[in-house]
Amino acid sequence: MAQSTMEASVEKFVYDFEEGNRDLKDLLGGKGANLAEMTNLGLPVPPGFTITTDACREFLKTGRPPEGMDPQVGEHLAALEAKMGRRLGDQHDPLLVSVRSGAKFSMPGMMETVLNVGLTDRSVDGLAAQAGGDERFAWDSYRRLIQMFGKTVCDVPGEEFEHALDDAKRAAKTKDDLGLDAAALKALVRTYKELFREHTGRDFPQDPREQLDLAVSAVFRSWNADRAVLYRRQERIPTDLGTAVNVVAMVFGNLGADSGTGVAFTRDPATGEPGVYGDYLANAQGEDVVAGIRNTIPLQELAGKDQKSYDELLKIMAKLEEHYRDLCDIEFTIERGKLWMLQTRVGKRTAAAAFVIATQLVDEGVIDLDEALRRVNGAQLAQLMFPTFDLSQEPEQLTRGVGASPGAAVGKAVFDAKHAVAMAKEGEQVILVRRETNPDDLPGMIAAQGILTSRGGKTSHAAVVARGMGKTCVCGADDLDVNLHKGQFTVDGHVVSEGDVISVDGTTGRVYLGEVPVQPSPVVQYFEGTLDAEADPLVSAVHRILTHADGGRRLRVRTNADTGEDAARARRFGAQGIGLCRTEHMFLGERRSLVERLILARTAEDRDAALEELLPLQRADFVELFREMRDLPVTVRLIDPPLHEFLPPLEDLAVKVAVAEERGQDPGHDKDLLDAVRRMHEENPMLGLRGVRLGLVIPGLFAMQVRAIVEAAAQVDGAHPEIMVPLVGAVQELETIRAEAEKIIGEHDVDVKIGTMIEVPRAALTAGDIAQAADFFSFGTNDLTQMGWGFSRDDVEGAFFWRYLELGIFGVSPFESIDRDGVGRLVRIAVDEGRAARPELHFGVCGEHGGDPESVHFFHEVGLDYVSCSPFRVPVARLEAGRAAVAEQSTSDTR
Ligand code: ADP
Ligand code: MG
Ligand code: MG
């Protein structure tokens, strides 16, 4: 351990691996914290130290390393040199190090790492001598350093090095970098150094410490690389965390056939099955194994090559899984028969594996069900509800690769990330097809329905990133011959060109020609009751965890439904009532003409006659809903949208009328409609005559709806109707409607609650008053967001939200996840003041936020009684409501 001579007042920016542990991820990043943890477990980790995220944040602020950092790096480096018995870049016996990024949250391949730091024109000979005179190895290591250093530290375009490497291989008549001998590599180093000088205006640095310092700064800066920024936005990782830097003594997997490098999982990350899963590549360094440069072998085959290392690796994997109580992934290198651990972390996994592993660990007695619930989430459950391919028509299978991230994706093949983005913008569904992906493909991967690669395994870049995003991915389909220049791939005599439709199954790894129809997932079949909970391990895992969530949650979950069919499905999915029935949906189809009559009515009699005809239709709708939701509450919202939405568009009518007049015919009804549309035109219909305002202006409209509700309730045993008035901003509005409704309710022997939506900011701010006239509040967070921000939803998302997201004004659209600070504050005020004024008041939320995982946690925290969401979101909301309760539990435990 480094003897620190710092004064107490200077912050500690550097930690030896012996000084850290896995709980220090904020400070040391995930990689550094886990390297420290493994070191302290006594596992074979090459020695090294970690520079903190604090130092990175300071650096990014000022552009310089913070005061005190450099001397501390010096001390820790000296200690490392002493431990290794070698000096960094020494001419005769050099110590080399890697300089590796590592943030709190894993961002695979998004930031930079430089290997072999310390190699110079002089120490390269020392390295060869160290390796028993292996010149090829030494020069291969040197060219890798110049390449990585040039690209990441000095922004030399990476392709330039790639091209030079290709040229060298061509000259040596070899396809493989192993075919380059020492002389060829020496020449390549010369070319690389020229490229370096050409692009940077200086020679490749020959001072090892300067190399180290420049590499550290470059890793700091890589936190803000475009692709890292994009990845964080996609994964909702905060932008201000910074990365730590790990300086690790190099070990070499490129020292010949008894050396190599690999990656592994302690269980199958796709299914959760225990076993040995990984890839190994002999005589290779670092990224070679994930970059798909050469074909890897399955980890099991290492047993035949190096039984001792293999056995040790399995023992370590078991130890790690026991220690972390979870699936781990690891990176390792074997240097001449000696195993070294280079990285571990709790591994990313598919949604299915998350559920299966969590319940397996419960059965193994490693964790309890609360912990299992913490380890899954609503986004994963939503993904498991995606449909799968229906293969009954026996579609033509093109090939089979590795099912790396599940799902059924159909789209047009594209071979370039930019094309993928452009086509997706046009509304096309695309499948990104590549040999392998790299971080520059990220925008294309986001835009695509699915990803198909011809190289790499479950641990390749494509696989890891796709799994993280929940995107369908098949990789390593190695009989695909992908020709990026021609924009096509060939397989088994088929040519698939850009624009041809293919179907990709990320669960089985199968790829089909054309569009394959999709069918419901087993999890949905289980919810529907057509599949038994014990039918398969995944369904049973979902069943157990969801049942546990139901037992612990405080929030009830209702659904938004306007038809008996939706209500019935939602009930099967676990809905505990209807939180929002949109009655305007009942005015569509042939009933539209009745609404037209209502709008065109010239006299009270005409109007009443139209309402009279609507009444039995509405009543029948409600009877059906109440029956499906017997014994559960059904909240019916009185008509909300502006009435002109029920009339034909102005242009259509204007044309019809003009044509009729042209022909000398009487436009009749169309002319009346046209006049009505013109009369009712509004500049801002969302802020116009709608909601409660309609009820106050059009006599008899709300009364008809209330009557239909009450009469239906009187007919159905176990009906629990709740009448909800939309768009209220002042208590007087609600009082007027309430008085009218109570008269009708009083004529029947039914119990009907009357409440209001809280969706106008004024309603939230005067909730104490409004509570006096309400039995319940239901937050309409779509309108509340729209009016709280002053965003016209239909306009803004396409017009400028991309820019707001880019600038980080918000990390995710406030229509997707509730804006806790602003709109959420309105919700809080309304809950607090409403409850203070009327303790028995009930609170819920309807609108899309009710099914959004993040938002559900917020609604739990502010103390709502229920959320309401679309039928397919009901299981997601149940799970998240349970997780919110468990999360609250664990914070109060530690307090
Ligand atoms: P990433 O975060 O992208 O995985 P890493 O920092 O893990 O980047 O490093 C990239 C590759 O280099 C990995 O394969 C890793 O195992 C290898 N590597 C890193 N440090 C060393 C080292 N000291 N000796 C040998 N290989 C190393
Ligand atoms: Mg790594
Ligand atoms: Mg609304």
XYZ file of N, CA and C in Angstrom, residues 552-629:
234
model
N -47.311 -6.893 -0.982
C -46.653 -5.815 -0.247
C -47.031 -4.407 -0.660
N -47.726 -4.287 -1.778
C -47.905 -2.922 -2.284
C -49.024 -2.175 -1.580
N -48.882 -0.855 -1.539
C -49.899 -0.003 -0.944
C -50.810 0.558 -2.032
N -50.237 0.823 -3.221
C -51.027 1.354 -4.328
C -51.919 0.261 -4.902
N -53.170 0.613 -5.167
C -54.004 -0.306 -5.936
C -53.802 0.017 -7.413
N -54.129 -0.951 -8.260
C -53.923 -0.735 -9.692
C -55.251 -0.915 -10.414
N -55.672 0.149 -11.060
C -56.888 0.070 -11.871
C -56.500 0.193 -13.337
N -57.500 0.129 -14.198
C -57.188 0.223 -15.623
C -58.008 1.310 -16.298
N -57.516 1.744 -17.433
C -58.278 2.636 -18.296
C -58.973 1.752 -19.322
N -60.292 1.750 -19.340
C -61.011 0.889 -20.273
C -62.366 1.490 -20.591
N -62.776 1.375 -21.855
C -64.074 1.907 -22.273
C -64.964 0.818 -22.832
N -64.441 -0.399 -22.955
C -65.245 -1.473 -23.520
C -65.222 -2.658 -22.560
N -66.249 -3.486 -22.657
C -66.320 -4.669 -21.820
C -65.111 -5.569 -22.053
N -64.698 -5.634 -23.306
C -63.579 -6.509 -23.662
C -62.284 -6.074 -22.970
N -61.990 -4.766 -23.048
C -60.797 -4.244 -22.377
C -60.894 -4.444 -20.870
N -62.090 -4.193 -20.337
C -62.275 -4.314 -18.895
C -62.020 -5.753 -18.454
N -62.532 -6.704 -19.235
C -62.381 -8.111 -18.877
C -60.907 -8.507 -18.938
N -60.224 -8.095 -19.996
C -58.807 -8.429 -20.108
C -58.023 -7.833 -18.932
N -58.280 -6.538 -18.661
C -57.552 -5.874 -17.583
C -57.794 -6.594 -16.263
N -59.006 -7.066 -16.066
C -59.304 -7.779 -14.825
C -58.489 -9.060 -14.742
N -58.369 -9.753 -15.881
C -57.513 -10.951 -15.890
C -56.065 -10.581 -15.587
N -55.651 -9.396 -16.008
C -54.279 -8.936 -15.779
C -54.093 -8.382 -14.363
N -55.173 -8.403 -13.586
C -55.048 -8.011 -12.184
C -55.582 -6.639 -11.839
N -56.314 -6.001 -12.743
C -56.843 -4.673 -12.440
C -57.865 -4.741 -11.314
N -57.845 -3.726 -10.453
C -58.766 -3.688 -9.307
C -59.815 -2.614 -9.508
N -60.317 -2.536 -10.722
C -61.331 -1.548 -11.027
C -60.936 -0.750 -12.255
N -61.846 0.156 -12.651
C -61.549 1.054 -13.764
C -61.303 2.434 -13.189
N -60.178 3.012 -13.562
C -59.845 4.343 -13.077
C -60.230 5.422 -14.061
N -60.454 5.004 -15.299
C -60.843 5.982 -16.314
C -61.594 5.285 -17.438
N -62.884 5.626 -17.556
C -63.653 5.222 -18.737
C -63.918 6.495 -19.509
N -63.427 6.546 -20.722
C -63.590 7.765 -21.529
C -64.907 7.649 -22.299
N -65.909 8.379 -21.864
C -67.226 8.186 -22.479
C -67.283 8.684 -23.916
N -66.376 9.593 -24.272
C -66.428 10.086 -25.662
C -66.193 8.953 -26.656
N -65.462 7.901 -26.223
C -65.244 6.772 -27.127
C -66.552 6.060 -27.450
N -67.566 6.319 -26.648
C -68.859 5.687 -26.892
C -69.699 6.502 -27.875
N -69.173 7.620 -28.302
C -69.923 8.470 -29.233
C -69.415 8.330 -30.658
N -68.643 7.297 -30.906
C -68.075 7.147 -32.246
C -68.928 6.196 -33.076
N -68.455 5.898 -34.273
C -69.183 4.980 -35.145
C -70.514 5.557 -35.557
N -71.540 4.670 -35.561
C -72.839 5.148 -36.066
C -73.485 6.151 -35.107
N -72.957 6.188 -33.870
C -73.555 7.128 -32.909
C -73.153 8.570 -33.190
N -72.165 8.709 -34.043
C -71.713 10.033 -34.400
C -72.873 10.910 -34.911
N -73.774 10.292 -35.653
C -74.861 11.083 -36.241
C -75.751 11.675 -35.144
N -75.855 10.940 -34.022
C -76.654 11.472 -32.916
C -75.980 12.701 -32.314
N -74.653 12.629 -32.233
C -73.923 13.777 -31.702
C -74.062 14.959 -32.664
N -74.024 14.658 -33.959
C -74.232 15.727 -34.942
C -75.587 16.379 -34.732
N -76.595 15.548 -34.502
C -77.942 16.099 -34.283
C -77.965 16.982 -33.051
N -77.235 16.526 -32.032
C -77.168 17.298 -30.797
C -76.543 18.667 -31.068
N -75.476 18.648 -31.839
C -74.752 19.894 -32.101
C -75.580 20.830 -32.972
N -76.298 20.240 -33.936
C -77.042 21.070 -34.894
C -78.422 21.487 -34.372
N -78.798 20.937 -33.201
C -80.156 21.199 -32.703
C -80.436 22.699 -32.633
N -81.585 23.112 -33.189
C -81.936 24.529 -33.168
C -82.823 24.852 -31.975
N -83.500 23.840 -31.477
C -84.418 24.095 -30.364
C -84.106 23.134 -29.221
N -84.627 23.475 -28.056
C -84.461 22.610 -26.886
C -85.057 21.234 -27.164
N -86.155 21.209 -27.919
C -86.802 19.915 -28.188
C -85.892 19.030 -29.038
N -85.307 19.640 -30.101
C -84.398 18.867 -30.962
C -83.284 18.261 -30.129
N -82.717 19.108 -29.262
C -81.583 18.684 -28.462
C -81.982 17.532 -27.518
N -83.092 17.740 -26.838
C -83.537 16.714 -25.898
C -83.830 15.400 -26.614
N -84.360 15.522 -27.836
C -84.668 14.308 -28.589
C -83.383 13.539 -28.900
N -82.319 14.286 -29.262
C -81.039 13.618 -29.563
C -80.484 12.964 -28.303
N -80.543 13.691 -27.192
C -80.034 13.141 -25.924
C -80.834 11.910 -25.525
N -82.119 11.997 -25.737
C -83.020 10.896 -25.421
C -82.598 9.612 -26.139
N -82.172 9.776 -27.390
C -81.754 8.596 -28.148
C -80.403 8.073 -27.702
N -79.547 9.001 -27.235
C -78.224 8.569 -26.770
C -78.318 7.801 -25.444
N -79.276 8.177 -24.624
C -79.363 7.623 -23.271
C -79.315 6.095 -23.216
N -80.197 5.396 -23.942
C -80.169 3.924 -23.804
C -78.861 3.302 -24.307
N -78.252 3.943 -25.301
C -76.989 3.412 -25.821
C -75.898 3.497 -24.756
N -75.803 4.684 -24.124
C -74.826 4.869 -23.053
C -75.100 3.897 -21.911
N -76.356 3.773 -21.557
C -76.716 2.921 -20.430
C -76.258 1.486 -20.693
N -76.470 1.028 -21.911
C -76.060 -0.346 -22.256
C -74.542 -0.495 -22.133
N -73.806 0.542 -22.555
C -72.345 0.495 -22.415
C -71.950 0.319 -20.949
N -72.591 1.101 -20.096
C -72.219 1.067 -18.679
C -72.615 -0.260 -18.034
N -73.764 -0.774 -18.445
C -74.176 -2.074 -17.889
C -73.086 -3.105 -18.151
N -72.571 -3.103 -19.378
C -71.534 -4.067 -19.743
C -70.277 -3.872 -18.875
N -69.854 -2.619 -18.745
C -68.659 -2.339 -17.941
C -68.856 -2.741 -16.475
N -70.009 -2.369 -15.916
C -70.261 -2.675 -14.503
C -70.286 -4.187 -14.287
N -70.817 -4.911 -15.265
C -70.861 -6.370 -15.134
C -69.447 -6.941 -15.116
N -68.634 -6.479 -16.057
C -67.267 -7.009 -16.122
C -66.474 -6.654 -14.859
N -66.812 -5.524 -14.257
C -66.065 -5.063 -13.088
C -66.874 -5.222 -11.802
